[in-house]
Amino acid sequence: MTHNTPLSPRPLRRHSDVTRRVLTAAQLRAQGVTAAETNEQCRPGGSWQQILPGVFLLHPGPPTSEERLHAVLSYAARSPFRETSTGATGATGVAGVPAQPNADEPRPAATPRYADAVITGLAALTLHGFASAPPLPSLDTIDVLVPRLRRLRTMGCARIVRTPAVPTPSYVTGLPVAPVPRALADAVGELSDAATVRRLLTEAVRAGHTEPAAVIRELTEARLLNRPHVADAVESLLAEGRAVAEDHLYRMVREHALPDPVWNVDLRLPGGPHLGGLDAYWPEQAVAVELDTRAPRQEDDALWSEYARKREVLERLGITVVHVTPRKLRDSLEQQAAVVRTALMASCDRDPAAYVVVLPR
């Protein structure tokens, strides 16, 4: 047998998709391919190649980006999925290798193909559709999350990222991918260029991938906020988050036919103290809307106390304060419009509010 001799009549000669082009040693053994035969096929000039320890590419050419992703997951997965090797090719196309599910459908949690392995970092952001993330072919390594106690080393194109708990993945083209906030934190942890970090963080919010609070929670957990270039980028992230939330607020008023408020104002008592700033205010009805764009940091309790104090003072003066978050505006705009409309209509049944001075903020 020479290294060019095909392993016919084994069903491996049919590998029409990536799940049949990238196989582990265990999967090959389950189909009756011995280690000696695998080594023979992987000799120089052979038909196969070993792309990572225990992971084989069943063609001699360069791997595609999809093949690299599957190879990294195959290398990092807790254990190969169990083949059902029946000795015949049925609906799966290749005996013992289950067909890949619809790309838009998550795999059943009980039987994940790649147990305890999740793509993260820049590769995950690219899969999530980030325009500012590099294309997959340009990445020398692909980050993959595994449980902290796994005995795995970074090898070849697979960079192992250990974590106390592997997050529940999203599925993109059938691949387990870390949620955007976690993928961002893992990517930022490896980046030193301030402009790149800022672009990634602002795109996360501007393009609607996630909320600032979720990103900051992950950056805090990863202890990245003490890095000056990350802290600066977070300020841009928060500004972007507020701008997006304000756009949603403007759209809520316009699309749901609410009366026009005065925007971004400060309230004061005549000749008295400053009462606080508001994002929208209806003077005739004495109804205010305030956006909660707090970052989840240690001063949360103090900042929330300030929100609560201002609300209490305004409501004592007869002003109704509607408190909304960016997520509520993004996910339930119609419901938030109904809350504001109800507050405006109820103003007729309340005692008149105290006179206040409205100033531009």
Coordinates of N, CA and C in Angstrom, one line a residue, residues 102-319:
N102 N -29.3 22.2 10.4 CA -29.5 23.5 9.7 C -28.7 24.6 10.4
A103 N -28.0 25.4 9.6 CA -27.1 26.4 10.2 C -27.7 27.4 11.1
D104 N -29.0 27.6 10.9 CA -29.7 28.6 11.8 C -30.4 28.0 13.0
E105 N -30.2 26.7 13.2 CA -30.9 26.0 14.3 C -29.8 25.6 15.3
P106 N -30.0 25.9 16.6 CA -29.1 25.4 17.6 C -29.2 23.9 17.8
R107 N -28.0 23.3 18.1 CA -28.0 21.9 18.4 C -28.7 21.6 19.7
P108 N -29.3 20.4 19.9 CA -29.9 20.1 21.2 C -28.8 20.1 22.2
A109 N -29.1 20.8 23.4 CA -28.1 20.9 24.4 C -27.7 19.6 25.0
A110 N -28.5 18.6 24.9 CA -28.2 17.3 25.5 C -27.1 16.5 24.7
T111 N -27.0 16.9 23.4 CA -26.0 16.1 22.6 C -25.2 17.1 21.7
P112 N -24.4 17.9 22.3 CA -23.6 18.9 21.5 C -22.5 18.1 20.8
R113 N -22.3 18.6 19.6 CA -21.2 17.9 18.8 C -19.9 18.3 19.4
Y114 N -19.7 19.5 19.9 CA -18.4 19.9 20.4 C -18.6 20.3 21.9
A115 N -18.6 19.3 22.7 CA -18.9 19.5 24.2 C -17.8 20.3 24.8
D116 N -18.2 21.3 25.6 CA -17.3 22.1 26.4 C -16.2 22.8 25.5
A117 N -16.6 23.2 24.3 CA -15.7 24.0 23.4 C -16.5 25.0 22.7
V118 N -16.1 26.3 22.8 CA -16.8 27.4 22.2 C -15.8 28.4 21.6
I119 N -16.1 28.8 20.4 CA -15.2 29.7 19.7 C -15.4 31.1 20.4
T120 N -14.4 31.8 20.6 CA -14.5 33.2 21.2 C -13.5 34.1 20.6
G121 N -13.3 35.3 21.1 CA -12.3 36.3 20.6 C -12.7 36.8 19.3
L122 N -11.7 37.2 18.5 CA -11.9 37.9 17.2 C -12.6 37.0 16.2
A123 N -12.3 35.7 16.3 CA -13.0 34.8 15.3 C -14.5 34.8 15.6
A124 N -14.9 34.8 16.9 CA -16.3 34.8 17.3 C -17.0 36.1 16.8
L125 N -16.3 37.2 17.0 CA -16.8 38.5 16.5 C -17.0 38.5 15.0
T126 N -16.1 37.9 14.3 CA -16.2 37.9 12.8 C -17.5 37.0 12.5
L127 N -17.7 35.9 13.2 CA -18.8 35.1 12.9 C -20.1 35.8 13.3
H128 N -20.1 36.6 14.3 CA -21.3 37.4 14.7 C -21.5 38.5 13.7
G129 N -20.6 38.8 12.8 CA -20.9 39.8 11.8 C -20.3 41.2 12.0
F130 N -19.3 41.2 12.9 CA -18.6 42.5 13.2 C -17.8 43.0 11.9
A131 N -18.1 44.2 11.4 CA -17.3 44.7 10.3 C -15.9 45.0 10.7
S132 N -15.7 45.4 11.9 CA -14.4 45.9 12.4 C -13.5 44.7 12.8
A133 N -14.0 43.5 12.9 CA -13.2 42.3 13.2 C -12.5 41.8 11.9
P134 N -11.3 41.2 12.0 CA -10.6 40.8 10.8 C -11.3 39.6 10.2
P135 N -11.1 39.4 8.9 CA -11.6 38.2 8.2 C -10.9 37.0 8.7
L136 N -11.7 35.9 8.8 CA -11.1 34.6 9.3 C -9.8 34.2 8.7
P137 N -9.6 34.3 7.4 CA -8.4 33.8 6.8 C -7.1 34.5 7.3
S138 N -7.3 35.8 7.8 CA -6.2 36.6 8.3 C -5.8 36.2 9.8
L139 N -6.6 35.4 10.4 CA -6.3 35.1 11.8 C -5.3 33.9 11.9
D140 N -4.2 34.1 12.5 CA -3.2 33.0 12.7 C -3.7 32.0 13.7
T141 N -4.4 32.4 14.7 CA -5.0 31.5 15.7 C -6.5 31.8 15.9
I142 N -7.2 30.8 16.3 CA -8.6 30.9 16.7 C -8.8 30.5 18.1
D143 N -9.3 31.5 18.9 CA -9.5 31.3 20.3 C -10.7 30.4 20.6
V144 N -10.5 29.5 21.5 CA -11.6 28.5 21.9 C -11.6 28.4 23.4
L145 N -12.8 28.6 24.0 CA -13.0 28.5 25.4 C -13.2 27.0 25.8
V146 N -12.5 26.6 26.9 CA -12.7 25.3 27.5 C -12.7 25.4 29.0
P147 N -13.2 24.5 29.7 CA -13.2 24.5 31.2 C -11.8 24.6 31.7
R148 N -11.6 25.3 32.8 CA -10.3 25.5 33.4 C -9.5 24.3 33.6
L149 N -10.1 23.2 34.0 CA -9.4 22.0 34.4 C -9.0 21.1 33.3
R150 N -9.4 21.4 32.0 CA -9.1 20.6 30.9 C -7.6 20.6 30.7
R151 N -7.0 19.4 30.3 CA -5.6 19.3 30.1 C -5.3 19.5 28.6
L152 N -5.3 20.7 28.2 CA -5.1 21.0 26.8 C -4.1 22.1 26.7
R153 N -3.3 22.1 25.6 CA -2.3 23.2 25.3 C -2.7 23.9 24.0
T154 N -2.3 25.1 24.0 CA -2.4 25.9 22.7 C -1.5 25.2 21.7
M155 N -2.1 24.9 20.6 CA -1.3 24.2 19.5 C -1.8 24.7 18.1
G156 N -0.8 24.9 17.3 CA -1.1 25.3 15.9 C -2.0 26.5 15.9
C157 N -3.2 26.3 15.1 CA -4.1 27.5 15.0 C -5.1 27.5 16.1
A158 N -5.0 26.7 17.1 CA -5.9 26.6 18.3 C -5.3 27.3 19.5
R159 N -5.9 28.4 19.9 CA -5.4 29.0 21.2 C -6.4 28.7 22.3
I160 N -6.0 28.0 23.3 CA -6.9 27.6 24.4 C -7.1 28.7 25.3
V161 N -8.3 29.0 25.6 CA -8.7 30.1 26.6 C -9.5 29.4 27.7
R162 N -8.9 29.3 28.9 CA -9.6 28.6 30.0 C -10.5 29.5 30.8
T163 N -11.6 28.9 31.2 CA -12.6 29.7 31.9 C -13.3 28.8 33.0
P164 N -13.6 29.4 34.2 CA -14.3 28.6 35.2 C -15.6 27.9 34.7
A165 N -16.3 28.7 33.8 CA -17.6 28.1 33.3 C -17.7 28.5 31.8
V166 N -17.9 27.5 31.0 CA -18.0 27.8 29.6 C -19.4 28.4 29.4
P167 N -19.5 29.6 28.7 CA -20.9 30.2 28.5 C -21.7 29.4 27.6
T168 N -23.0 29.6 27.8 CA -24.0 29.0 26.8 C -23.8 29.6 25.4
P169 N -23.4 28.9 24.4 CA -23.1 29.5 23.2 C -24.3 29.9 22.3
S170 N -24.0 30.8 21.4 CA -24.9 31.0 20.3 C -24.4 30.0 19.2
Y171 N -25.3 29.8 18.2 CA -24.8 28.9 17.1 C -24.9 29.7 15.8
V172 N -23.7 29.9 15.2 CA -23.6 30.6 13.9 C -23.1 29.6 12.9
T173 N -23.8 29.4 11.8 CA -23.6 28.4 10.8 C -23.3 27.1 11.4
G174 N -24.0 26.7 12.5 CA -23.9 25.4 13.1 C -22.7 25.3 14.1
L175 N -22.0 26.4 14.3 CA -20.8 26.4 15.2 C -21.1 27.0 16.6
P176 N -20.7 26.5 17.7 CA -20.9 27.1 19.0 C -20.0 28.3 19.1
V177 N -20.6 29.5 19.4 CA -19.8 30.7 19.4 C -20.2 31.5 20.7
A178 N -19.2 32.0 21.4 CA -19.4 32.8 22.6 C -20.3 33.9 22.4
P179 N -21.2 34.3 23.3 CA -22.0 35.5 23.2 C -21.1 36.7 23.0
V180 N -21.7 37.7 22.4 CA -20.9 38.9 22.0 C -20.1 39.5 23.2
P181 N -20.8 39.8 24.3 CA -20.0 40.4 25.4 C -18.8 39.6 25.8
R182 N -18.9 38.2 25.9 CA -17.8 37.4 26.3 C -16.7 37.4 25.2
A183 N -17.1 37.3 24.0 CA -16.2 37.3 22.9 C -15.4 38.6 22.8
L184 N -16.1 39.7 23.1 CA -15.4 41.0 23.1 C -14.4 41.0 24.2
A185 N -14.7 40.6 25.4 CA -13.8 40.6 26.5 C -12.5 39.8 26.2
D186 N -12.7 38.6 25.6 CA -11.6 37.7 25.2 C -10.8 38.3 24.1
A187 N -11.4 39.0 23.2 CA -10.7 39.7 22.1 C -9.9 40.9 22.7
V188 N -10.5 41.7 23.5 CA -9.9 42.9 24.0 C -8.7 42.5 24.9
G189 N -8.8 41.4 25.6 CA -7.7 41.0 26.5 C -6.4 40.7 25.7
E190 N -6.5 40.5 24.4 CA -5.3 40.2 23.6 C -4.9 41.4 22.7
L191 N -5.6 42.5 22.8 CA -5.3 43.6 22.0 C -4.7 44.8 22.7
S192 N -3.7 45.4 22.1 CA -3.1 46.5 22.8 C -3.3 47.8 22.0
D193 N -3.9 47.7 20.8 CA -4.2 48.9 20.0 C -5.5 49.6 20.4
A194 N -5.4 50.8 20.9 CA -6.5 51.5 21.5 C -7.6 51.7 20.4
A195 N -7.2 52.1 19.2 CA -8.2 52.4 18.1 C -9.0 51.1 17.8
T196 N -8.3 50.0 17.7 CA -9.0 48.7 17.4 C -10.0 48.4 18.5
V197 N -9.6 48.5 19.8 CA -10.5 48.2 20.9 C -11.7 49.1 20.9
R198 N -11.5 50.4 20.6 CA -12.6 51.4 20.5 C -13.6 51.0 19.4
R199 N -13.0 50.7 18.3 CA -13.9 50.3 17.1 C -14.8 49.1 17.5
L200 N -14.2 48.1 18.1 CA -14.9 46.9 18.4 C -16.0 47.2 19.4
L201 N -15.7 47.9 20.5 CA -16.7 48.2 21.5 C -17.8 49.1 21.0
T202 N -17.5 50.1 20.2 CA -18.5 51.0 19.8 C -19.4 50.3 18.7
E203 N -18.8 49.4 17.9 CA -19.6 48.7 16.9 C -20.6 47.7 17.6
A204 N -20.2 47.2 18.7 CA -21.0 46.2 19.5 C -22.3 46.8 19.8
V205 N -22.3 48.1 20.2 CA -23.5 48.8 20.6 C -24.2 49.4 19.4
R206 N -23.4 50.1 18.5 CA -24.0 50.8 17.4 C -24.8 49.9 16.4
A207 N -24.2 48.7 16.2 CA -24.8 47.7 15.3 C -25.9 46.8 16.0
G208 N -26.1 47.1 17.3 CA -27.2 46.4 18.0 C -26.8 45.0 18.5
H209 N -25.5 44.6 18.5 CA -25.1 43.3 18.9 C -25.4 43.1 20.4
T210 N -25.3 44.1 21.3 CA -25.4 43.9 22.7 C -25.6 45.3 23.4
E211 N -25.7 45.2 24.7 CA -25.9 46.4 25.5 C -24.6 46.8 26.2
P212 N -24.3 48.1 26.4 CA -23.1 48.5 27.1 C -22.9 47.8 28.5
A213 N -24.0 47.6 29.2 CA -23.9 47.1 30.6 C -23.3 45.6 30.5
A214 N -23.8 44.9 29.5 CA -23.3 43.5 29.4 C -21.8 43.4 29.1
V215 N -21.4 44.3 28.2 CA -20.0 44.3 27.8 C -19.1 44.7 29.0
I216 N -19.5 45.7 29.8 CA -18.7 46.2 30.9 C -18.7 45.1 32.0
R217 N -19.8 44.4 32.2 CA -19.7 43.3 33.2 C -18.6 42.3 32.8
E218 N -18.6 41.9 31.5 CA -17.5 41.0 31.1 C -16.1 41.6 31.2
L219 N -16.0 42.8 30.9 CA -14.6 43.5 31.0 C -14.2 43.5 32.5
T220 N -15.2 43.8 33.3 CA -14.9 43.8 34.8 C -14.5 42.5 35.3
E221 N -15.3 41.4 34.9 CA -14.9 40.1 35.3 C -13.6 39.7 34.8
A222 N -13.2 40.1 33.6 CA -11.8 39.8 33.1 C -10.7 40.7 33.6
R223 N -11.1 41.7 34.5 CA -10.1 42.6 35.1 C -9.4 43.4 34.0
L224 N -10.1 43.9 33.1 CA -9.5 44.7 32.0 C -9.7 46.2 32.1
L225 N -10.6 46.6 33.0 CA -10.9 48.0 33.1 C -9.7 48.9 33.7
N226 N -8.7 48.2 34.2 CA -7.6 48.9 34.8 C -6.6 49.2 33.7
R227 N -6.8 48.8 32.4 CA -5.9 49.1 31.3 C -6.4 50.4 30.7
P228 N -5.5 51.4 30.6 CA -5.9 52.7 30.2 C -6.6 52.7 28.8
H229 N -6.1 52.0 27.9 CA -6.8 52.0 26.5 C -8.1 51.4 26.5
V230 N -8.3 50.4 27.5 CA -9.7 49.8 27.6 C -10.6 50.8 28.3
A231 N -10.1 51.4 29.4 CA -11.0 52.4 30.1 C -11.4 53.5 29.2
D232 N -10.5 54.0 28.3 CA -10.9 55.0 27.4 C -11.9 54.6 26.4
A233 N -11.8 53.3 25.9 CA -12.7 52.8 25.0 C -14.1 52.6 25.6
V234 N -14.1 52.3 26.9 CA -15.4 52.1 27.6 C -16.2 53.4 27.6
E235 N -15.4 54.6 27.8 CA -16.1 55.8 27.7 C -16.8 56.1 26.4
S236 N -16.1 55.7 25.3 CA -16.7 55.8 24.0 C -17.9 54.8 23.9
L237 N -17.8 53.6 24.5 CA -18.9 52.7 24.5 C -20.1 53.2 25.2
L238 N -19.9 53.9 26.3 CA -21.1 54.4 27.1 C -21.7 55.6 26.3
A239 N -20.9 56.4 25.7 CA -21.4 57.5 24.9 C -22.2 57.0 23.7
E240 N -21.7 55.9 23.1 CA -22.4 55.3 21.9 C -23.7 54.7 22.4
G241 N -23.7 54.1 23.6 CA -24.9 53.5 24.1 C -26.0 54.5 24.4
R242 N -25.5 55.6 25.0 CA -26.5 56.7 25.2 C -27.1 57.3 23.9
A243 N -26.2 57.5 22.9 CA -26.7 58.0 21.6 C -27.7 57.0 21.0
V244 N -27.4 55.7 21.1 CA -28.4 54.8 20.5 C -29.7 54.8 21.3
A245 N -29.6 54.9 22.6 CA -30.8 54.9 23.4 C -31.6 56.2 23.1
E246 N -31.0 57.3 22.9 CA -31.7 58.5 22.6 C -32.4 58.5 21.3
D247 N -31.7 57.8 20.3 CA -32.3 57.6 19.0 C -33.6 56.8 19.1
H248 N -33.6 55.8 19.9 CA -34.8 54.9 20.2 C -35.9 55.8 20.8
L249 N -35.5 56.6 21.7 CA -36.4 57.5 22.4 C -37.1 58.5 21.5
Y250 N -36.3 59.1 20.6 CA -36.9 60.0 19.5 C -37.8 59.2 18.7
R251 N -37.4 58.0 18.3 CA -38.3 57.1 17.4 C -39.6 56.7 18.1
M252 N -39.5 56.5 19.4 CA -40.7 56.1 20.1 C -41.7 57.2 20.1
V253 N -41.3 58.5 20.3 CA -42.2 59.6 20.2 C -42.8 59.8 18.8
R254 N -41.9 59.6 17.8 CA -42.3 59.9 16.4 C -43.3 58.8 15.9
E255 N -42.9 57.5 16.1 CA -43.6 56.4 15.5 C -44.9 56.1 16.2
H256 N -45.0 56.5 17.5 CA -46.2 56.1 18.3 C -47.0 57.3 18.6
A257 N -46.8 58.4 17.8 CA -47.7 59.6 17.8 C -47.8 60.2 19.2
L258 N -46.8 60.2 20.0 CA -46.8 60.9 21.2 C -46.6 62.4 21.0
P259 N -47.2 63.3 21.9 CA -46.9 64.7 21.7 C -45.5 65.0 21.9
D260 N -45.0 66.0 21.2 CA -43.6 66.4 21.3 C -43.2 66.9 22.7
P261 N -42.2 66.3 23.3 CA -41.7 66.9 24.5 C -40.6 67.9 24.3
V262 N -40.1 68.5 25.3 CA -38.9 69.3 25.3 C -37.8 68.3 25.6
W263 N -36.7 68.3 24.8 CA -35.6 67.3 25.0 C -34.5 67.8 25.8
N264 N -33.9 66.9 26.6 CA -32.6 67.2 27.3 C -32.6 68.5 28.0
V265 N -33.4 68.5 29.1 CA -33.6 69.7 29.9 C -33.1 69.6 31.3
D266 N -32.9 70.7 32.0 CA -32.7 70.7 33.4 C -33.9 71.4 34.1
L267 N -34.3 70.9 35.2 CA -35.4 71.5 36.0 C -34.8 72.2 37.2
R268 N -35.4 73.4 37.5 CA -35.0 74.1 38.8 C -36.3 74.7 39.4
L269 N -36.3 74.8 40.7 CA -37.3 75.6 41.3 C -37.0 77.1 41.1
P270 N -38.0 77.9 41.0 CA -37.8 79.3 40.8 C -37.0 79.9 41.9
G271 N -35.8 80.4 41.6 CA -34.9 81.0 42.6 C -34.4 79.9 43.6
G272 N -34.6 78.6 43.3 CA -34.2 77.6 44.2 C -33.2 76.6 43.6
P273 N -33.1 75.5 44.1 CA -32.0 74.5 43.7 C -32.3 73.8 42.4
H274 N -31.2 73.3 41.9 CA -31.3 72.5 40.7 C -31.9 71.1 41.0
L275 N -32.9 70.7 40.2 CA -33.7 69.5 40.5 C -33.1 68.3 39.8
G276 N -32.4 68.5 38.7 CA -31.9 67.4 37.9 C -32.2 67.5 36.4
G277 N -31.4 66.7 35.7 CA -31.6 66.7 34.2 C -32.5 65.6 33.8
L278 N -33.2 65.8 32.7 CA -34.2 64.8 32.1 C -34.0 64.7 30.6
D279 N -34.2 63.5 30.1 CA -34.1 63.3 28.7 C -35.2 63.8 27.9
A280 N -36.4 63.7 28.4 CA -37.6 64.3 27.8 C -38.6 64.8 28.8
Y281 N -39.3 65.9 28.5 CA -40.2 66.4 29.5 C -41.4 67.0 28.8
W282 N -42.6 66.7 29.3 CA -43.9 67.3 28.8 C -44.4 68.3 29.9
P283 N -44.1 69.6 29.7 CA -44.4 70.5 30.8 C -45.9 70.6 31.1
E284 N -46.8 70.6 30.1 CA -48.2 70.7 30.4 C -48.7 69.5 31.2
Q285 N -48.2 68.4 31.0 CA -48.7 67.2 31.7 C -47.8 66.9 32.9
A286 N -46.6 67.5 33.0 CA -45.7 67.3 34.1 C -45.2 65.8 34.1
V287 N -44.9 65.3 33.0 CA -44.4 63.9 32.8 C -43.0 64.0 32.3
A288 N -42.1 63.2 32.9 CA -40.7 63.2 32.4 C -40.2 61.8 32.1
V289 N -39.3 61.6 31.2 CA -38.6 60.4 30.9 C -37.2 60.5 31.2
E290 N -36.6 59.5 31.9 CA -35.2 59.5 32.2 C -34.6 58.2 31.8
L291 N -33.5 58.3 31.0 CA -32.8 57.1 30.6 C -31.8 56.6 31.6
D292 N -31.9 55.3 31.9 CA -30.9 54.7 32.8 C -29.8 54.1 32.0
T293 N -28.7 54.8 31.9 CA -27.5 54.3 31.1 C -26.4 54.1 32.1
R294 N -26.6 53.7 33.3 CA -25.6 53.4 34.2 C -24.7 52.2 33.8
A295 N -23.4 52.3 34.1 CA -22.5 51.2 33.9 C -22.5 50.4 35.1
P296 N -22.4 49.0 35.0 CA -22.4 48.1 36.2 C -21.1 48.2 36.9
R297 N -20.8 49.2 37.6 CA -19.6 49.3 38.4 C -19.8 49.4 39.8
Q298 N -18.8 49.6 40.6 CA -18.9 49.5 42.1 C -19.8 50.7 42.6
E299 N -19.8 51.8 41.8 CA -20.6 52.9 42.3 C -22.1 52.8 42.0
D300 N -22.5 51.7 41.5 CA -23.9 51.5 41.1 C -24.8 51.9 42.2
D301 N -24.6 51.4 43.4 CA -25.5 51.7 44.5 C -25.6 53.2 44.7
A302 N -24.5 53.9 44.7 CA -24.6 55.3 45.0 C -25.3 56.0 43.8
L303 N -25.0 55.6 42.6 CA -25.7 56.2 41.5 C -27.2 55.9 41.4
W304 N -27.5 54.7 41.8 CA -29.0 54.4 41.8 C -29.6 55.2 42.9
S305 N -29.0 55.4 44.0 CA -29.5 56.2 45.1 C -29.8 57.6 44.6
E306 N -28.9 58.1 43.8 CA -29.1 59.5 43.2 C -30.3 59.5 42.3
Y307 N -30.4 58.5 41.4 CA -31.6 58.4 40.6 C -32.9 58.4 41.4
A308 N -32.9 57.6 42.5 CA -34.1 57.4 43.3 C -34.4 58.7 44.1
R309 N -33.3 59.4 44.5 CA -33.5 60.7 45.2 C -34.1 61.7 44.3
K310 N -33.6 61.8 43.1 CA -34.1 62.8 42.2 C -35.6 62.5 41.8
R311 N -35.9 61.2 41.6 CA -37.3 60.8 41.3 C -38.2 61.2 42.4
E312 N -37.8 60.9 43.7 CA -38.6 61.2 44.8 C -38.9 62.7 44.9
V313 N -37.9 63.5 44.7 CA -38.0 65.0 44.8 C -39.0 65.4 43.8
L314 N -38.9 65.0 42.5 CA -39.7 65.4 41.4 C -41.2 65.0 41.7
E315 N -41.3 63.7 42.1 CA -42.7 63.2 42.3 C -43.4 64.0 43.5
R316 N -42.6 64.4 44.5 CA -43.2 65.2 45.5 C -43.8 66.5 45.0
L317 N -43.1 67.0 43.9 CA -43.6 68.2 43.3 C -44.7 68.0 42.3
G318 N -45.1 66.7 42.1 CA -46.2 66.4 41.2 C -45.8 66.0 39.8
I319 N -44.5 65.8 39.6 CA -44.0 65.4 38.3 C -43.8 63.9 38.2

